[in-house]
Amino acid sequence: MLPALACAGMLCVAPSAYAATLTVDDDKADCPAATFTSIQAAVDAAKTGDTITVCAGDYSEGTGAPGTNAVTITKSVDIKGAGADLVSITPKANPLVRGSIIEEGTPDIRNGVGDIVAIVGTPTQPLTVNISGVTVDGYDPQGREVAVEAGILFLDAKGSVIRSRVTNVVTSEGDNAYTRVGGYRGAQPGIGIVQTSNALLAPVDGARKLTIDRTRVDKYNKIGVLIDGSQNDAAPFIPSGTVNWGVITASQIVGRTQCVNYAGTGNCASVGLLTTGPLFGQDGLRVTNGSYATVDSSLISQNLVNGTGAPTRNAATNNENLTLGAGVRYAGAKMTSYTDATGLVVHSRIDRSNIVDNAYGALNVQADGTTANVGYPIPIVTGNPRPGYGNLLIAEGNWWGLRFNSTTNPGPAISPTTNPQTPENPVNGVPTANATGSTDQTSNAVDFFPYRSGPQSDPTNGQLPVLTAPIPVDDAAPAVSLAGPASAARGATITLSAAASDDFGVKRVRFAEGLTTLGTATLPPYTQSVTIPADAACNSVRTYSAVAMDSLGQTKSATVPVTVTCSTTPEPTPTATPTVTATPTATATATPGSTQTVTVGGTVEKDYDPTKTVNAAQGSGPAAAFVSWPRSIAGKSKVVFTASSAAGIKSAAVVLGSRTLCVVTAAPFECSFAPKGSDVGGQALRLIVTDNAGATTELTRNVVVSRFVASLKVTVSKKAVKGGFKRTLTGKVSFPSAVTKAQACSGKVLLTIKRAGRSVINQEVKLSKGCTFSRSITSKSAKQSFTAEVKFAGNNVLNAVGKSRRFS
């Protein structure tokens, strides 16, 4: 029977009755059973509702021709990557030196081409696409630049971008990059993430929600994130009727770095605004024409105005151009509403965020782009106009920056005629009382009071913690079951059949008897033939296991006992068909943090009942039971168990994942061990007991090995050079001896260097193979002071760690 359609005056779409998962691996090294090596090929093969899992790899997609996309999605599917540090999606560079996928002529953000990832629906049939665990990059895997219009385009679409990174949406951020196609200050949009529509009349599907969580957007041209309800790109904005809805949480939107030589040389000898070339402003977040957005626990920074006529800080010079750039710009956006049925509803809000070092911090204007969109900080209770806050942007509880030498924090300036000092950024509107009878001032366009009024270093009232973005994805351990005959005669050959699955991909299934590997399968069907020894003891039980490993190295195991018979007919009983009864679910590991205290021992629970001996197999074989074991492993741990057999115990082995921890031959049956880097994640802790008759028993417990604690060392050296003094900041991530350099030295470091409160550098630096990184800054004065914040985001083996320091 076909699934019923429920329609109520709007479009009807049949849901997918049986959503499928399609797996992609560029080289099939991490997920050998993957059907596809290209994301676009998987998208083309997918049906509505399917999930496309993307294993670790660099995916250079599309043809690289002008007027194309790297990946085009025209159906509602989910793209689930293994992690932003493991999966990159880039366009092909064509020709070989550099390329462009922007269409010929005038770029159009609403035509669905010229983007790295384009999700293209229609006004009457919008799509839902959720993207997680990927880096969307305008540079191909060889570092060749490709000019694009947007990183991710949601055209008549909604969904989410989670734990991801969008970067290099410009081909260069250099001072003359506008002379090169796709460069900073060029005519192309160059937007990090954009949600827009081709509608000319209001669609009937209501607000379209786009969630952006734990995601970093940087190296863009005009706008970092655009939530768009307009038909056009510049004020005055013409409404499309579409209501798009952005929800931005724990993310970072960072405009052009002030250190113009940073990407090319790592040397920051020239710092400051550009004062030549095209006058150009960036917006971190822009929301237009009836659309709305909330921002929570995020950083929006370095969206400034550069070029001829750029405003001069701490002066009135070119103040009229200060509004060309903004951390957040709401233009004709939906602010608040009030009805008798719903009461007051706040649609747009900025909360608990760092809005710092932008031209304007927040602008709330009408669709004409200039007139302040005002409301009522003291809400109207009754009468006309309607009750509520009107068109006020509520932006309370944020940190707006504080100049380096200031002892008090007056909050953001309101429509100043003198450009504020860095890193302070103002709001528009006119001053008004925050509450009846109060002397505290706020703005009638952007209500910023109360605000965090301390200096940057004040943990309770200064800058809010900058949350790491992106963070690793949740990767569950695999699921596996094993089937085989219940009994078999001596000398008979039987077939073991495993069913294994994983939320990303199964890397291999290892078949074993005890500690002896029988064989390994990397592709389904996962089967293994094994012959019962001709001299096996009658009625003895031989326990076989299948250990499934996923692309991250996590394991699960399953066992099947086979009783040896001594009949004259060596025919095994029929083999059952295995089924995976457990669906993998994400298991939380230790929360990344900056602590450097090693927790030893983990959690050990006692659940041994001496009145109940657990026999892992029926028949003649050893008996075994876990007495205590660590459910979570974060240091030295111990497993205690019992083992017995009438034939005597030959060996008892404790195995974690694929690593044998101990082999014990006599009581006391204990195993003390310490984890290694290869053990991190969900693992199968197995107890394998073999008696003197060759019979085996195997028990399994599922455990979690926590990521290891890393430490971070930062040093600064200084020497005189031509033109000033060069300071070199060098950092190194250190790790325990149980972790190898190959495991530890991956991932990125977020490096923020400030001078007099201004962000000179706010960029991610790739950790070298030696776990080091280095950057240099040159200034004229030997006494100039800097602050550095260094955050290693962690990886699959190490926790995140951070450090800050001052230097001169």
mmCIF file with all atom_site columns, N, CA and C in Angstrom, residues 496-535:
data_model
loop_
_atom_site.group_PDB
_atom_site.id
_atom_site.type_symbol
_atom_site.label_atom_id
_atom_site.label_alt_id
_atom_site.label_comp_id
_atom_site.label_asym_id
_atom_site.label_entity_id
_atom_site.label_seq_id
_atom_site.pdbx_PDB_ins_code
_atom_site.Cartn_x
_atom_site.Cartn_y
_atom_site.Cartn_z
_atom_site.occupancy
_atom_site.B_iso_or_equiv
_atom_site.pdbx_formal_charge
_atom_site.auth_seq_id
_atom_site.auth_comp_id
_atom_site.auth_asym_id
_atom_site.auth_atom_id
_atom_site.pdbx_PDB_model_num
ATOM 1   N N  . LEU A 1 496 ? 31.290 -19.206 8.903  1.00 0.00 ? 496 LEU A N  1
ATOM 2   C CA . LEU A 1 496 ? 30.874 -18.149 9.811  1.00 0.00 ? 496 LEU A CA 1
ATOM 3   C C  . LEU A 1 496 ? 30.447 -16.956 8.971  1.00 0.00 ? 496 LEU A C  1
ATOM 4   N N  . SER A 1 497 ? 29.333 -16.349 9.333  1.00 0.00 ? 497 SER A N  1
ATOM 5   C CA . SER A 1 497 ? 28.795 -15.235 8.549  1.00 0.00 ? 497 SER A CA 1
ATOM 6   C C  . SER A 1 497 ? 28.471 -14.081 9.488  1.00 0.00 ? 497 SER A C  1
ATOM 7   N N  . ALA A 1 498 ? 29.093 -12.935 9.248  1.00 0.00 ? 498 ALA A N  1
ATOM 8   C CA . ALA A 1 498 ? 28.887 -11.757 10.089 1.00 0.00 ? 498 ALA A CA 1
ATOM 9   C C  . ALA A 1 498 ? 28.087 -10.707 9.335  1.00 0.00 ? 498 ALA A C  1
ATOM 10  N N  . ALA A 1 499 ? 27.232 -10.007 10.061 1.00 0.00 ? 499 ALA A N  1
ATOM 11  C CA . ALA A 1 499 ? 26.541 -8.829  9.529  1.00 0.00 ? 499 ALA A CA 1
ATOM 12  C C  . ALA A 1 499 ? 27.053 -7.622  10.315 1.00 0.00 ? 499 ALA A C  1
ATOM 13  N N  . ALA A 1 500 ? 27.689 -6.686  9.626  1.00 0.00 ? 500 ALA A N  1
ATOM 14  C CA . ALA A 1 500 ? 28.303 -5.533  10.285 1.00 0.00 ? 500 ALA A CA 1
ATOM 15  C C  . ALA A 1 500 ? 27.789 -4.248  9.649  1.00 0.00 ? 500 ALA A C  1
ATOM 16  N N  . SER A 1 501 ? 27.610 -3.241  10.478 1.00 0.00 ? 501 SER A N  1
ATOM 17  C CA . SER A 1 501 ? 27.192 -1.930  9.984  1.00 0.00 ? 501 SER A CA 1
ATOM 18  C C  . SER A 1 501 ? 27.828 -0.849  10.835 1.00 0.00 ? 501 SER A C  1
ATOM 19  N N  . ASP A 1 502 ? 27.826 0.376   10.304 1.00 0.00 ? 502 ASP A N  1
ATOM 20  C CA . ASP A 1 502 ? 28.410 1.507   11.021 1.00 0.00 ? 502 ASP A CA 1
ATOM 21  C C  . ASP A 1 502 ? 27.768 2.772   10.507 1.00 0.00 ? 502 ASP A C  1
ATOM 22  N N  . ASP A 1 503 ? 27.787 3.820   11.346 1.00 0.00 ? 503 ASP A N  1
ATOM 23  C CA . ASP A 1 503 ? 27.188 5.080   10.917 1.00 0.00 ? 503 ASP A CA 1
ATOM 24  C C  . ASP A 1 503 ? 27.999 5.767   9.824  1.00 0.00 ? 503 ASP A C  1
ATOM 25  N N  . PHE A 1 504 ? 29.268 5.388   9.643  1.00 0.00 ? 504 PHE A N  1
ATOM 26  C CA . PHE A 1 504 ? 30.045 5.889   8.515  1.00 0.00 ? 504 PHE A CA 1
ATOM 27  C C  . PHE A 1 504 ? 30.468 4.742   7.597  1.00 0.00 ? 504 PHE A C  1
ATOM 28  N N  . GLY A 1 505 ? 31.269 3.825   8.096  1.00 0.00 ? 505 GLY A N  1
ATOM 29  C CA . GLY A 1 505 ? 31.679 2.726   7.246  1.00 0.00 ? 505 GLY A CA 1
ATOM 30  C C  . GLY A 1 505 ? 32.462 1.684   8.016  1.00 0.00 ? 505 GLY A C  1
ATOM 31  N N  . VAL A 1 506 ? 32.262 0.431   7.662  1.00 0.00 ? 506 VAL A N  1
ATOM 32  C CA . VAL A 1 506 ? 33.024 -0.674  8.249  1.00 0.00 ? 506 VAL A CA 1
ATOM 33  C C  . VAL A 1 506 ? 34.339 -0.803  7.491  1.00 0.00 ? 506 VAL A C  1
ATOM 34  N N  . LYS A 1 507 ? 35.437 -0.766  8.235  1.00 0.00 ? 507 LYS A N  1
ATOM 35  C CA . LYS A 1 507 ? 36.747 -0.884  7.596  1.00 0.00 ? 507 LYS A CA 1
ATOM 36  C C  . LYS A 1 507 ? 37.132 -2.339  7.382  1.00 0.00 ? 507 LYS A C  1
ATOM 37  N N  . ARG A 1 508 ? 36.826 -3.179  8.378  1.00 0.00 ? 508 ARG A N  1
ATOM 38  C CA . ARG A 1 508 ? 37.114 -4.605  8.200  1.00 0.00 ? 508 ARG A CA 1
ATOM 39  C C  . ARG A 1 508 ? 36.405 -5.403  9.285  1.00 0.00 ? 508 ARG A C  1
ATOM 40  N N  . VAL A 1 509 ? 36.265 -6.693  9.037  1.00 0.00 ? 509 VAL A N  1
ATOM 41  C CA . VAL A 1 509 ? 35.764 -7.653  10.024 1.00 0.00 ? 509 VAL A CA 1
ATOM 42  C C  . VAL A 1 509 ? 36.813 -8.748  10.169 1.00 0.00 ? 509 VAL A C  1
ATOM 43  N N  . ARG A 1 510 ? 37.268 -8.947  11.390 1.00 0.00 ? 510 ARG A N  1
ATOM 44  C CA . ARG A 1 510 ? 38.280 -9.958  11.680 1.00 0.00 ? 510 ARG A CA 1
ATOM 45  C C  . ARG A 1 510 ? 37.615 -11.145 12.355 1.00 0.00 ? 510 ARG A C  1
ATOM 46  N N  . PHE A 1 511 ? 37.815 -12.330 11.787 1.00 0.00 ? 511 PHE A N  1
ATOM 47  C CA . PHE A 1 511 ? 37.293 -13.566 12.358 1.00 0.00 ? 511 PHE A CA 1
ATOM 48  C C  . PHE A 1 511 ? 38.402 -14.244 13.153 1.00 0.00 ? 511 PHE A C  1
ATOM 49  N N  . ALA A 1 512 ? 38.070 -14.778 14.312 1.00 0.00 ? 512 ALA A N  1
ATOM 50  C CA . ALA A 1 512 ? 39.086 -15.382 15.159 1.00 0.00 ? 512 ALA A CA 1
ATOM 51  C C  . ALA A 1 512 ? 38.490 -16.495 16.000 1.00 0.00 ? 512 ALA A C  1
ATOM 52  N N  . GLU A 1 513 ? 39.364 -17.396 16.418 1.00 0.00 ? 513 GLU A N  1
ATOM 53  C CA . GLU A 1 513 ? 39.058 -18.349 17.481 1.00 0.00 ? 513 GLU A CA 1
ATOM 54  C C  . GLU A 1 513 ? 40.093 -18.107 18.565 1.00 0.00 ? 513 GLU A C  1
ATOM 55  N N  . GLY A 1 514 ? 39.636 -17.654 19.713 1.00 0.00 ? 514 GLY A N  1
ATOM 56  C CA . GLY A 1 514 ? 40.589 -17.257 20.725 1.00 0.00 ? 514 GLY A CA 1
ATOM 57  C C  . GLY A 1 514 ? 41.435 -16.115 20.215 1.00 0.00 ? 514 GLY A C  1
ATOM 58  N N  . LEU A 1 515 ? 42.774 -16.257 20.326 1.00 0.00 ? 515 LEU A N  1
ATOM 59  C CA . LEU A 1 515 ? 43.685 -15.229 19.833 1.00 0.00 ? 515 LEU A CA 1
ATOM 60  C C  . LEU A 1 515 ? 44.169 -15.498 18.419 1.00 0.00 ? 515 LEU A C  1
ATOM 61  N N  . THR A 1 516 ? 43.682 -16.560 17.822 1.00 0.00 ? 516 THR A N  1
ATOM 62  C CA . THR A 1 516 ? 44.116 -16.940 16.480 1.00 0.00 ? 516 THR A CA 1
ATOM 63  C C  . THR A 1 516 ? 43.217 -16.315 15.429 1.00 0.00 ? 516 THR A C  1
ATOM 64  N N  . THR A 1 517 ? 43.806 -15.527 14.555 1.00 0.00 ? 517 THR A N  1
ATOM 65  C CA . THR A 1 517 ? 43.046 -14.913 13.468 1.00 0.00 ? 517 THR A CA 1
ATOM 66  C C  . THR A 1 517 ? 42.773 -15.953 12.383 1.00 0.00 ? 517 THR A C  1
ATOM 67  N N  . LEU A 1 518 ? 41.508 -16.114 12.044 1.00 0.00 ? 518 LEU A N  1
ATOM 68  C CA . LEU A 1 518 ? 41.111 -17.049 10.991 1.00 0.00 ? 518 LEU A CA 1
ATOM 69  C C  . LEU A 1 518 ? 41.106 -16.382 9.622  1.00 0.00 ? 518 LEU A C  1
ATOM 70  N N  . GLY A 1 519 ? 40.836 -15.100 9.594  1.00 0.00 ? 519 GLY A N  1
ATOM 71  C CA . GLY A 1 519 ? 40.783 -14.373 8.330  1.00 0.00 ? 519 GLY A CA 1
ATOM 72  C C  . GLY A 1 519 ? 40.194 -12.998 8.537  1.00 0.00 ? 519 GLY A C  1
ATOM 73  N N  . THR A 1 520 ? 40.360 -12.127 7.553  1.00 0.00 ? 520 THR A N  1
ATOM 74  C CA . THR A 1 520 ? 39.849 -10.763 7.608  1.00 0.00 ? 520 THR A CA 1
ATOM 75  C C  . THR A 1 520 ? 39.109 -10.466 6.315  1.00 0.00 ? 520 THR A C  1
ATOM 76  N N  . ALA A 1 521 ? 37.932 -9.850  6.443  1.00 0.00 ? 521 ALA A N  1
ATOM 77  C CA . ALA A 1 521 ? 37.129 -9.480  5.283  1.00 0.00 ? 521 ALA A CA 1
ATOM 78  C C  . ALA A 1 521 ? 36.925 -7.969  5.295  1.00 0.00 ? 521 ALA A C  1
ATOM 79  N N  . THR A 1 522 ? 37.122 -7.336  4.154  1.00 0.00 ? 522 THR A N  1
ATOM 80  C CA . THR A 1 522 ? 36.920 -5.898  4.042  1.00 0.00 ? 522 THR A CA 1
ATOM 81  C C  . THR A 1 522 ? 35.667 -5.540  3.251  1.00 0.00 ? 522 THR A C  1
ATOM 82  N N  . LEU A 1 523 ? 35.093 -6.518  2.563  1.00 0.00 ? 523 LEU A N  1
ATOM 83  C CA . LEU A 1 523 ? 33.899 -6.273  1.768  1.00 0.00 ? 523 LEU A CA 1
ATOM 84  C C  . LEU A 1 523 ? 32.825 -7.286  2.135  1.00 0.00 ? 523 LEU A C  1
ATOM 85  N N  . PRO A 1 524 ? 31.552 -6.866  2.140  1.00 0.00 ? 524 PRO A N  1
ATOM 86  C CA . PRO A 1 524 ? 30.488 -7.837  2.367  1.00 0.00 ? 524 PRO A CA 1
ATOM 87  C C  . PRO A 1 524 ? 30.314 -8.726  1.134  1.00 0.00 ? 524 PRO A C  1
ATOM 88  N N  . PRO A 1 525 ? 29.804 -9.936  1.316  1.00 0.00 ? 525 PRO A N  1
ATOM 89  C CA . PRO A 1 525 ? 29.383 -10.527 2.582  1.00 0.00 ? 525 PRO A CA 1
ATOM 90  C C  . PRO A 1 525 ? 30.607 -10.911 3.423  1.00 0.00 ? 525 PRO A C  1
ATOM 91  N N  . TYR A 1 526 ? 30.508 -10.650 4.719  1.00 0.00 ? 526 TYR A N  1
ATOM 92  C CA . TYR A 1 526 ? 31.611 -10.929 5.624  1.00 0.00 ? 526 TYR A CA 1
ATOM 93  C C  . TYR A 1 526 ? 31.499 -12.387 6.097  1.00 0.00 ? 526 TYR A C  1
ATOM 94  N N  . THR A 1 527 ? 32.231 -13.266 5.429  1.00 0.00 ? 527 THR A N  1
ATOM 95  C CA . THR A 1 527 ? 32.160 -14.685 5.757  1.00 0.00 ? 527 THR A CA 1
ATOM 96  C C  . THR A 1 527 ? 33.562 -15.259 5.911  1.00 0.00 ? 527 THR A C  1
ATOM 97  N N  . GLN A 1 528 ? 33.616 -16.389 6.617  1.00 0.00 ? 528 GLN A N  1
ATOM 98  C CA . GLN A 1 528 ? 34.888 -17.065 6.835  1.00 0.00 ? 528 GLN A CA 1
ATOM 99  C C  . GLN A 1 528 ? 34.631 -18.557 7.000  1.00 0.00 ? 528 GLN A C  1
ATOM 100 N N  . SER A 1 529 ? 35.391 -19.377 6.258  1.00 0.00 ? 529 SER A N  1
ATOM 101 C CA . SER A 1 529 ? 35.317 -20.831 6.406  1.00 0.00 ? 529 SER A CA 1
ATOM 102 C C  . SER A 1 529 ? 36.370 -21.283 7.408  1.00 0.00 ? 529 SER A C  1
ATOM 103 N N  . VAL A 1 530 ? 35.995 -22.266 8.226  1.00 0.00 ? 530 VAL A N  1
ATOM 104 C CA . VAL A 1 530 ? 36.916 -22.791 9.226  1.00 0.00 ? 530 VAL A CA 1
ATOM 105 C C  . VAL A 1 530 ? 36.646 -24.282 9.396  1.00 0.00 ? 530 VAL A C  1
ATOM 106 N N  . THR A 1 531 ? 37.711 -25.044 9.577  1.00 0.00 ? 531 THR A N  1
ATOM 107 C CA . THR A 1 531 ? 37.596 -26.496 9.745  1.00 0.00 ? 531 THR A CA 1
ATOM 108 C C  . THR A 1 531 ? 37.789 -26.870 11.207 1.00 0.00 ? 531 THR A C  1
ATOM 109 N N  . ILE A 1 532 ? 36.841 -27.660 11.729 1.00 0.00 ? 532 ILE A N  1
ATOM 110 C CA . ILE A 1 532 ? 36.952 -28.152 13.099 1.00 0.00 ? 532 ILE A CA 1
ATOM 111 C C  . ILE A 1 532 ? 38.109 -29.157 13.147 1.00 0.00 ? 532 ILE A C  1
ATOM 112 N N  . PRO A 1 533 ? 39.034 -28.991 14.093 1.00 0.00 ? 533 PRO A N  1
ATOM 113 C CA . PRO A 1 533 ? 40.158 -29.943 14.157 1.00 0.00 ? 533 PRO A CA 1
ATOM 114 C C  . PRO A 1 533 ? 39.670 -31.395 14.279 1.00 0.00 ? 533 PRO A C  1
ATOM 115 N N  . ALA A 1 534 ? 40.355 -32.302 13.603 1.00 0.00 ? 534 ALA A N  1
ATOM 116 C CA . ALA A 1 534 ? 39.954 -33.715 13.627 1.00 0.00 ? 534 ALA A CA 1
ATOM 117 C C  . ALA A 1 534 ? 40.120 -34.312 15.008 1.00 0.00 ? 534 ALA A C  1
ATOM 118 N N  . ASP A 1 535 ? 40.985 -33.737 15.840 1.00 0.00 ? 535 ASP A N  1
ATOM 119 C CA . ASP A 1 535 ? 41.204 -34.291 17.176 1.00 0.00 ? 535 ASP A CA 1
ATOM 120 C C  . ASP A 1 535 ? 40.513 -33.475 18.262 1.00 0.00 ? 535 ASP A C  1
#
